[in-house]
Every structure is written in C-alpha cells, then in structure tokens.
Amino acid sequence: KKQEDRGDAMFQAILSSDDKEQTWDLLKIYIATQQKHFLQFASTTYTDITDAFIRDDVTPLGRADRALYKEKELLKNERRKETLCLRRVDADTAIEKSAWFHMATNACSTMNYSLRRITEVCREHVENNFRPLPAGYREGFGRIRQGILSLMADASPLLEAGAVKEVSEVRRRGDRLKDEISAECHRIYDWLHSGAADNLTV
C-alpha cells in the first residue's frame, strides 16, 4: 500500500501504455504527485528541526537526519523511475520538457540537501551545549520560519493546478522572504560585533 501511495501503480501504467499522448499526461500527474509528497515531507521535517532547535532537544534532530537520508535514497530511486517514464513519451515532447523535468527533480534534491545541512548545524549546536537561541531573536526566527512553511504549503496545490500567475506570486513572496532573511543575518552580525564575548557561542 505504501508503494501504491507513492505512485507505483501509475508508474506501471505509464510503462505499459502504448499511447504516447496519454503517457505524457500520466507522467505530468505522476511527477506532480511525487513533488507534492516531497514538499509535505520537507515541511514536516523543517518544522521538526526548527522546533527541536528552539527547545534545545537533540533527539528529534537525530530522527530528522535519518529521515532525510532515507528520503535522499528515495528521491534517487524516483528519479530513475521517472527517467524510464520519460523514455515512453513522444521524442519531441521528451526533448522539449527534459529541462523542466531535471529542474523539478534537482529542486527536491537541493531542498533535501539544504535540510540536512540545517539539521547538521542545529544538532552540533545543541549537542555541544552552546547557549540557547536568545529570547530577543525568537520572534524574528519564528517569523521567518512561518514564512518558509507558508510558502511550501501554498506551493503544494499549485503543482497540480498548473496556475502560472499564482506560481509567479509565490516566487515573489520567496524573494521577499530571502531579503528578510538577509536583513536578519545582518542584524545578528551587528549583535555579534557588539563586544559581548558570550555572543560568539550562539
């Protein structure tokens, strides 16, 4: 049942279909479903990582690290399967859409890698008994965290809807969030340079 939930039934349907136009329609649904599943996984994992960081709890960080490693292997397997499906599509369509396909799969791999790096930094911080996140920075951290979770939640249904205008707006929100993160980083650097030696351990 777990394999069917991840789309294996559709994978078999794509491989067994002789209708190339139908195969392309099925493949679009198949990839969108896999991407949506990964976004849900990424959102849940990011929530677990950041919760653990705020609470200084190392155990969930270890679980998140193991889950991300398993997801990495799963993504590699799904990419192989989707590549096989792409070979069943009309050649002209496959060539035209190959860049889109690789961008989609690389996006998931990059997000997985980024989450693993975040987990590594948070885990090292908590395990080495560094100072907890200062109260004055929890609000800014929480605001950025919620913005990231909101972006992932809003992007997920767009994968199936194919709503181009809405995608553009989500991208603009992402750009604004990047600017906010950059500003927060500069604020933290200024705080580190304020002269208090204890600041360097956070």
XYZ file of N, CA and C in Angstrom:
606
model
N 0.833 -1.196 0.000
C 0.000 0.000 0.000
C 0.867 1.244 0.000
N 1.991 1.209 0.750
C 2.876 2.369 0.774
C 3.432 2.647 -0.622
N 3.808 1.581 -1.345
C 4.320 1.751 -2.699
C 3.250 2.344 -3.611
N 2.006 1.894 -3.455
C 0.919 2.428 -4.266
C 0.688 3.898 -3.940
N 0.793 4.245 -2.664
C 0.621 5.640 -2.253
C 1.681 6.528 -2.882
N 2.870 6.000 -3.078
C 3.936 6.782 -3.684
C 3.855 6.806 -5.214
N 2.838 6.164 -5.785
C 2.592 6.286 -7.212
C 3.068 5.118 -8.052
N 3.408 3.979 -7.440
C 3.925 2.859 -8.220
C 2.884 2.291 -9.182
N 1.624 2.366 -8.817
C 0.576 1.872 -9.716
C 0.571 2.699 -11.008
N 0.727 4.013 -10.876
C 0.768 4.867 -12.057
C 2.053 4.636 -12.845
N 3.139 4.368 -12.155
C 4.415 4.055 -12.824
C 4.248 2.849 -13.741
N 3.600 1.820 -13.245
C 3.361 0.621 -14.060
C 2.433 0.948 -15.235
N 1.442 1.813 -14.992
C 0.515 2.188 -16.066
C 1.242 2.942 -17.176
N 2.171 3.809 -16.794
C 2.929 4.573 -17.788
C 3.797 3.643 -18.621
N 4.465 2.705 -17.968
C 5.355 1.790 -18.693
C 4.590 0.860 -19.625
N 3.360 0.541 -19.252
C 2.593 -0.424 -20.063
C 1.749 0.255 -21.151
N 1.672 1.592 -21.136
C 0.830 2.293 -22.103
C 1.534 2.423 -23.456
N 0.770 2.234 -24.525
C 1.287 2.419 -25.884
C 0.883 3.772 -26.471
N 0.025 4.496 -25.759
C -0.448 5.809 -26.210
C 0.491 6.878 -25.651
N 1.352 7.445 -26.517
C 2.372 8.383 -26.055
C 1.765 9.675 -25.500
N 0.638 10.096 -26.077
C -0.011 11.303 -25.561
C -0.567 11.059 -24.160
N -1.180 9.895 -23.969
C -1.689 9.529 -22.649
C -0.537 9.364 -21.656
N 0.576 8.820 -22.140
C 1.746 8.623 -21.277
C 2.245 9.954 -20.736
N 2.281 10.983 -21.572
C 2.736 12.299 -21.128
C 1.788 12.886 -20.078
N 0.479 12.736 -20.309
C -0.496 13.229 -19.328
C -0.328 12.514 -17.986
N -0.131 11.210 -18.046
C 0.063 10.443 -16.811
C 1.368 10.829 -16.118
N 2.408 11.054 -16.913
C 3.710 11.400 -16.331
C 3.652 12.747 -15.616
N 2.929 13.710 -16.170
C 2.783 15.010 -15.511
C 2.113 14.847 -14.148
N 1.088 14.020 -14.099
C 0.394 13.767 -12.831
C 1.321 13.038 -11.863
N 2.053 12.059 -12.388
C 2.956 11.248 -11.566
C 4.023 12.118 -10.911
N 4.659 12.981 -11.714
C 5.722 13.840 -11.179
C 5.147 14.855 -10.197
N 4.005 15.446 -10.525
C 3.379 16.420 -9.619
C 3.037 15.775 -8.284
N 2.570 14.520 -8.323
C 2.235 13.801 -7.086
C 3.484 13.566 -6.243
N 4.573 13.147 -6.893
C 5.823 12.912 -6.171
C 6.349 14.208 -5.570
N 6.269 15.301 -6.339
C 6.749 16.599 -5.852
C 5.905 17.071 -4.662
N 4.604 16.890 -4.765
C 3.714 17.290 -3.681
C 4.031 16.493 -2.414
N 4.248 15.200 -2.579
C 4.603 14.375 -1.423
C 5.901 14.868 -0.791
N 6.894 15.201 -1.633
C 8.167 15.651 -1.077
C 8.012 16.980 -0.348
N 7.223 17.911 -0.900
C 7.009 19.193 -0.230
C 6.372 18.998 1.145
N 5.436 18.065 1.237
C 4.817 17.774 2.528
C 5.848 17.201 3.506
N 6.697 16.303 2.997
C 7.771 15.746 3.825
C 8.723 16.855 4.276
N 9.122 17.725 3.342
C 10.063 18.798 3.661
C 9.478 19.743 4.698
N 8.196 20.067 4.562
C 7.548 20.970 5.504
C 7.511 20.367 6.911
N 7.119 19.093 6.990
C 7.054 18.410 8.291
C 8.444 18.318 8.919
N 9.437 17.969 8.114
C 10.799 17.808 8.630
C 11.372 19.146 9.083
N 11.139 20.192 8.283
C 11.623 21.524 8.661
C 10.983 21.969 9.985
N 9.698 21.680 10.156
C 9.012 22.002 11.405
C 9.665 21.275 12.580
N 9.936 19.971 12.396
C 10.558 19.178 13.464
C 11.951 19.708 13.821
N 12.729 20.063 12.788
C 14.101 20.548 13.012
C 14.080 21.864 13.794
N 13.246 22.782 13.344
C 13.230 24.105 13.983
C 12.628 24.043 15.385
N 11.630 23.193 15.583
C 11.081 23.002 16.931
C 12.168 22.485 17.874
N 12.922 21.499 17.394
C 13.980 20.909 18.228
C 15.062 21.934 18.541
N 15.392 22.784 17.561
C 16.407 23.819 17.779
C 15.952 24.811 18.845
N 14.693 25.231 18.752
C 14.172 26.198 19.721
C 14.132 25.593 21.125
N 13.796 24.299 21.214
C 13.679 23.638 22.529
C 15.013 23.085 23.025
N 16.079 23.147 22.208
C 17.374 22.533 22.555
C 17.226 21.036 22.816
N 16.484 20.365 21.919
C 16.219 18.932 22.066
C 16.910 18.187 20.928
N 17.928 17.401 21.266
C 18.749 16.780 20.224
C 18.088 15.552 19.604
N 17.210 14.865 20.326
C 16.637 13.604 19.837
C 15.879 13.769 18.519
N 14.973 14.751 18.384
C 14.283 14.914 17.092
C 15.225 15.255 15.947
N 16.353 15.891 16.267
C 17.312 16.231 15.214
C 17.952 14.968 14.642
N 18.220 13.993 15.511
C 18.745 12.713 15.038
C 17.742 11.985 14.163
N 16.476 12.018 14.562
C 15.420 11.381 13.752
C 15.288 12.069 12.404
N 15.349 13.391 12.419
C 15.231 14.143 11.166
C 16.387 13.813 10.228
N 17.583 13.687 10.767
C 18.749 13.365 9.949
C 18.583 12.015 9.265
N 18.105 11.032 10.017
C 17.898 9.691 9.439
C 16.790 9.719 8.389
N 15.723 10.462 8.668
C 14.613 10.548 7.704
C 15.062 11.217 6.408
N 15.907 12.234 6.521
C 16.396 12.938 5.330
C 17.311 12.048 4.499
N 18.106 11.215 5.171
C 18.973 10.292 4.425
C 18.117 9.274 3.663
N 17.086 8.742 4.306
C 16.196 7.799 3.627
C 15.490 8.471 2.456
N 15.076 9.719 2.652
C 14.387 10.438 1.577
C 15.330 10.691 0.409
N 16.596 10.926 0.708
C 17.589 11.118 -0.359
C 17.653 9.893 -1.256
N 17.694 8.705 -0.648
C 17.730 7.471 -1.430
C 16.430 7.280 -2.213
N 15.325 7.650 -1.588
C 14.030 7.533 -2.245
C 13.950 8.460 -3.454
N 14.466 9.668 -3.321
C 14.475 10.617 -4.433
C 15.297 10.088 -5.605
N 16.437 9.472 -5.295
C 17.262 8.893 -6.357
C 16.507 7.792 -7.083
N 15.799 6.959 -6.338
C 15.035 5.874 -6.935
C 13.895 6.418 -7.795
N 13.217 7.453 -7.284
C 12.117 8.042 -8.041
C 12.623 8.698 -9.324
N 13.799 9.301 -9.253
C 14.354 9.937 -10.450
C 14.638 8.886 -11.528
N 15.159 7.746 -11.113
C 15.410 6.664 -12.085
C 14.105 6.219 -12.734
N 13.060 6.060 -11.931
C 11.772 5.617 -12.448
C 11.159 6.660 -13.389
N 11.259 7.927 -12.993
C 10.694 8.986 -13.838
C 11.461 9.111 -15.156
N 12.774 8.832 -15.120
C 13.562 8.854 -16.354
C 13.104 7.743 -17.293
N 12.812 6.573 -16.736
C 12.272 5.478 -17.545
C 10.937 5.881 -18.174
N 10.100 6.556 -17.396
C 8.805 7.001 -17.912
C 8.982 8.025 -19.028
N 9.971 8.909 -18.871
C 10.203 9.941 -19.882
C 10.571 9.328 -21.229
N 11.197 8.168 -21.188
C 11.571 7.483 -22.428
C 10.352 6.913 -23.161
N 9.217 6.825 -22.469
C 7.997 6.305 -23.083
C 7.170 7.407 -23.750
N 7.600 8.649 -23.545
C 6.886 9.796 -24.096
C 7.364 10.051 -25.522
N 6.536 10.729 -26.320
C 6.929 11.128 -27.669
C 8.280 11.852 -27.624
N 9.161 11.534 -28.557
C 10.547 12.032 -28.521
C 10.616 13.554 -28.512
N 9.813 14.212 -29.343
C 9.845 15.677 -29.400
C 9.421 16.291 -28.065
N 8.390 15.716 -27.467
C 7.916 16.207 -26.164
C 8.977 15.973 -25.089
N 9.590 14.799 -25.125
C 10.610 14.460 -24.130
C 11.785 15.431 -24.192
N 12.212 15.769 -25.418
C 13.335 16.707 -25.579
C 12.935 18.101 -25.083
N 11.726 18.503 -25.456
C 11.252 19.841 -25.076
C 11.124 19.979 -23.558
N 10.668 18.920 -22.891
C 10.363 19.007 -21.464
C 11.497 18.486 -20.572
N 12.597 18.037 -21.161
C 13.652 17.435 -20.339
C 14.250 18.428 -19.344
N 14.400 19.710 -19.758
C 14.946 20.719 -18.835
C 14.012 20.917 -17.651
N 12.708 20.989 -17.940
C 11.709 21.108 -16.873
C 11.794 19.918 -15.917
N 11.918 18.728 -16.499
C 11.984 17.515 -15.685
C 13.189 17.543 -14.748
N 14.360 17.885 -15.287
C 15.568 17.878 -14.460
C 15.553 19.000 -13.421
N 14.970 20.146 -13.760
C 14.839 21.215 -12.771
C 13.949 20.772 -11.614
N 12.882 20.059 -11.928
C 11.950 19.594 -10.894
C 12.623 18.602 -9.952
N 13.327 17.635 -10.520
C 13.975 16.627 -9.675
C 15.154 17.216 -8.902
N 15.902 18.121 -9.539
C 17.030 18.751 -8.841
C 16.553 19.639 -7.699
N 15.389 20.256 -7.858
C 14.850 21.114 -6.791
C 14.622 20.300 -5.515
N 14.058 19.116 -5.669
C 13.812 18.269 -4.495
C 15.128 17.833 -3.857
N 16.089 17.440 -4.669
C 17.389 17.014 -4.135
C 18.082 18.154 -3.402
N 17.987 19.364 -3.951
C 18.610 20.526 -3.324
C 17.949 20.855 -1.993
N 16.619 20.779 -1.951
C 15.916 21.033 -0.695
C 16.293 20.000 0.355
N 16.397 18.747 -0.057
C 16.783 17.693 0.881
C 18.186 17.957 1.430
N 19.109 18.319 0.550
C 20.480 18.620 0.982
C 20.496 19.802 1.949
N 19.728 20.846 1.632
C 19.692 22.033 2.496
C 19.149 21.687 3.882
N 18.115 20.864 3.927
C 17.556 20.458 5.216
C 18.565 19.627 6.017
N 19.334 18.797 5.331
C 20.366 18.015 6.028
C 21.446 18.927 6.595
N 21.831 19.961 5.856
C 22.838 20.905 6.358
C 22.297 21.684 7.562
N 21.020 22.113 7.494
C 20.402 22.810 8.624
C 20.400 21.903 9.856
N 20.017 20.638 9.643
C 19.980 19.681 10.750
C 21.362 19.507 11.365
N 22.374 19.416 10.520
C 23.750 19.227 10.998
C 24.186 20.383 11.893
N 23.903 21.609 11.455
C 24.298 22.790 12.234
C 23.531 22.839 13.560
N 22.217 22.618 13.506
C 21.406 22.655 14.729
C 21.822 21.557 15.707
N 22.099 20.382 15.164
C 22.485 19.262 16.027
C 23.822 19.533 16.710
N 24.766 20.069 15.955
C 26.064 20.406 16.551
C 25.896 21.463 17.641
N 25.040 22.432 17.389
C 24.806 23.499 18.361
C 24.239 22.934 19.664
N 23.217 22.097 19.543
C 22.542 21.568 20.734
C 23.438 20.571 21.471
N 24.106 19.688 20.727
C 24.948 18.662 21.364
C 26.138 19.262 22.109
N 26.649 20.387 21.636
C 27.813 20.997 22.278
C 27.438 21.985 23.374
N 26.152 21.985 23.743
C 25.686 22.804 24.866
C 26.000 24.285 24.702
N 25.884 24.773 23.465
C 26.012 26.213 23.265
C 24.801 26.910 23.886
N 24.894 28.217 24.022
C 23.784 28.969 24.576
C 22.539 28.798 23.712
N 21.361 28.692 24.340
C 20.122 28.616 23.551
C 19.913 29.889 22.751
N 19.003 29.813 21.783
C 18.662 30.988 20.996
C 18.139 32.073 21.931
N 18.750 33.260 21.934
C 18.295 34.332 22.839
C 16.843 34.711 22.579
N 16.162 35.084 23.647
C 14.736 35.414 23.549
C 14.493 36.521 22.530
N 15.431 37.465 22.432
C 15.256 38.582 21.516
C 15.259 38.189 20.058
N 15.730 36.982 19.751
C 15.807 36.534 18.355
C 14.760 35.478 18.018
N 14.004 35.061 19.004
C 12.983 34.048 18.741
C 11.866 34.593 17.851
N 11.513 35.848 18.063
C 10.429 36.422 17.266
C 10.805 36.497 15.788
N 12.019 37.004 15.500
C 12.458 37.091 14.107
C 12.616 35.725 13.480
N 13.183 34.785 14.251
C 13.344 33.425 13.756
C 11.988 32.786 13.475
N 11.042 32.997 14.406
C 9.703 32.420 14.240
C 8.980 32.991 13.035
N 9.169 34.278 12.776
C 8.511 34.924 11.634
C 9.045 34.363 10.314
N 10.365 34.209 10.239
C 10.976 33.649 9.024
C 10.557 32.187 8.846
N 10.568 31.458 9.937
C 10.164 30.040 9.904
C 8.742 29.899 9.378
N 7.830 30.728 9.874
C 6.441 30.654 9.428
C 6.311 31.049 7.964
N 7.118 32.007 7.530
C 7.093 32.405 6.131
C 7.515 31.271 5.217
N 8.531 30.511 5.612
C 9.001 29.375 4.814
C 7.940 28.279 4.763
N 7.338 27.973 5.917
C 6.296 26.945 5.959
C 5.084 27.363 5.125
N 4.742 28.644 5.160
C 3.617 29.151 4.382
C 3.885 29.024 2.884
N 5.118 29.313 2.475
C 5.481 29.175 1.062
C 5.333 27.735 0.591
N 5.828 26.790 1.386
C 5.739 25.379 0.990
C 4.286 24.920 0.939
N 3.483 25.385 1.903
C 2.067 24.994 1.927
C 1.325 25.535 0.711
N 1.642 26.764 0.313
C 0.947 27.376 -0.823
C 1.456 26.837 -2.163
N 2.715 26.382 -2.200
C 3.268 25.854 -3.450
C 2.717 24.470 -3.767
N 2.405 23.701 -2.749
C 1.991 22.311 -2.954
C 0.769 22.161 -3.866
N -0.350 22.862 -3.624
C -1.509 22.680 -4.519
C -1.280 23.218 -5.931
N -0.328 24.150 -6.095
C -0.059 24.709 -7.422
C 0.595 23.692 -8.344
N 1.228 22.672 -7.768
C 1.865 21.636 -8.586
C 0.832 20.923 -9.454
N -0.348 20.710 -8.905
C -1.402 20.009 -9.645
C -2.237 20.970 -10.485
N -2.428 22.189 -9.985
C -3.308 23.134 -10.674
C -2.651 23.742 -11.910
N -1.311 23.871 -11.897
C -0.615 24.497 -13.013
C -0.985 25.958 -13.192
N -1.244 26.645 -12.080
C -1.667 28.054 -12.114
C -0.431 28.952 -12.188
N -0.127 29.422 -13.393
C 1.120 30.164 -13.620
C 1.149 31.475 -12.851
N 0.045 32.229 -12.846
C 0.020 33.507 -12.149
C 0.284 33.322 -10.655
N -0.336 32.316 -10.065
C -0.150 32.059 -8.641
C 1.295 31.634 -8.352
N 1.894 30.876 -9.268
C 3.290 30.460 -9.090
C 4.201 31.687 -9.064
N 3.942 32.634 -9.953
C 4.748 33.850 -10.001
C 4.648 34.631 -8.692
N 3.464 34.670 -8.100
C 3.282 35.389 -6.842
C 4.022 34.685 -5.706
N 3.973 33.349 -5.700
C 4.703 32.599 -4.674
C 6.204 32.846 -4.806
N 6.690 32.926 -6.038
C 8.119 33.218 -6.258
C 8.481 34.612 -5.740
N 7.596 35.588 -5.980
C 7.862 36.935 -5.468
C 7.882 36.955 -3.941
N 6.972 36.190 -3.339
C 6.990 36.085 -1.872
C 8.291 35.464 -1.395
N 8.775 34.470 -2.133
C 10.051 33.844 -1.795
C 11.205 34.832 -1.859
N 11.189 35.694 -2.871
C 12.235 36.719 -2.985
C 12.181 37.693 -1.808
N 10.966 38.072 -1.425
C 10.836 38.985 -0.284
C 11.321 38.323 0.999
N 11.049 37.023 1.119
C 11.496 36.291 2.305
C 13.023 36.192 2.346
N 13.641 36.002 1.180
C 15.111 35.982 1.127
C 15.689 37.312 1.607
N 15.064 38.413 1.194
C 15.519 39.734 1.644
C 15.377 39.863 3.159
N 14.283 39.319 3.700
C 14.064 39.385 5.147
C 15.121 38.561 5.892
N 15.453 37.396 5.352
C 16.490 36.564 5.967
C 17.832 37.281 5.942
N 18.132 37.907 4.822
C 19.387 38.644 4.699
C 19.463 39.770 5.722
N 18.368 40.507 5.882
C 18.338 41.600 6.851
C 18.514 41.076 8.271
N 17.897 39.930 8.565
C 18.027 39.334 9.905
C 19.472 38.909 10.164
N 20.115 38.361 9.126
C 21.524 37.961 9.276
C 22.405 39.165 9.593
N 22.181 40.274 8.901
C 22.965 41.483 9.160
C 22.720 41.991 10.579
N 21.483 41.856 11.046
C 21.173 42.277 12.411
C 21.929 41.413 13.418
N 22.027 40.116 13.126
C 22.741 39.206 14.029
C 24.240 39.505 14.012
N 24.786 39.781 12.823
C 26.208 40.117 12.741
C 26.517 41.377 13.561
N 25.641 42.355 13.477
C 25.842 43.574 14.260
C 25.831 43.257 15.754
N 24.944 42.350 16.143
C 24.857 41.946 17.556
C 26.140 41.236 17.990
N 26.668 40.369 17.104
C 27.909 39.663 17.429
C 29.081 40.623 17.598
N 29.045 41.696 16.854
C 30.144 42.670 16.917
C 29.991 43.671 18.053
N 28.948 43.459 18.869
C 28.677 44.448 19.911
C 29.672 44.373 21.066
N 30.443 43.304 21.091
C 31.520 43.246 22.084
C 31.342 42.206 23.165
N 30.125 41.644 23.342
C 29.920 40.621 24.364
C 30.467 39.280 23.891
N 31.478 38.770 24.618
C 32.148 37.537 24.183
C 31.187 36.345 24.142
N 30.183 36.325 25.030
C 29.236 35.208 25.073
C 28.417 35.095 23.794
N 28.303 36.210 23.076
C 27.514 36.175 21.832
C 28.103 35.198 20.815
N 29.401 35.006 20.862
C 30.068 34.186 19.847
C 29.729 32.708 19.980
N 29.129 32.289 21.092
C 28.819 30.880 21.269
C 27.414 30.523 20.766
N 26.674 31.503 20.271
C 25.302 31.233 19.810
C 25.306 31.153 18.283
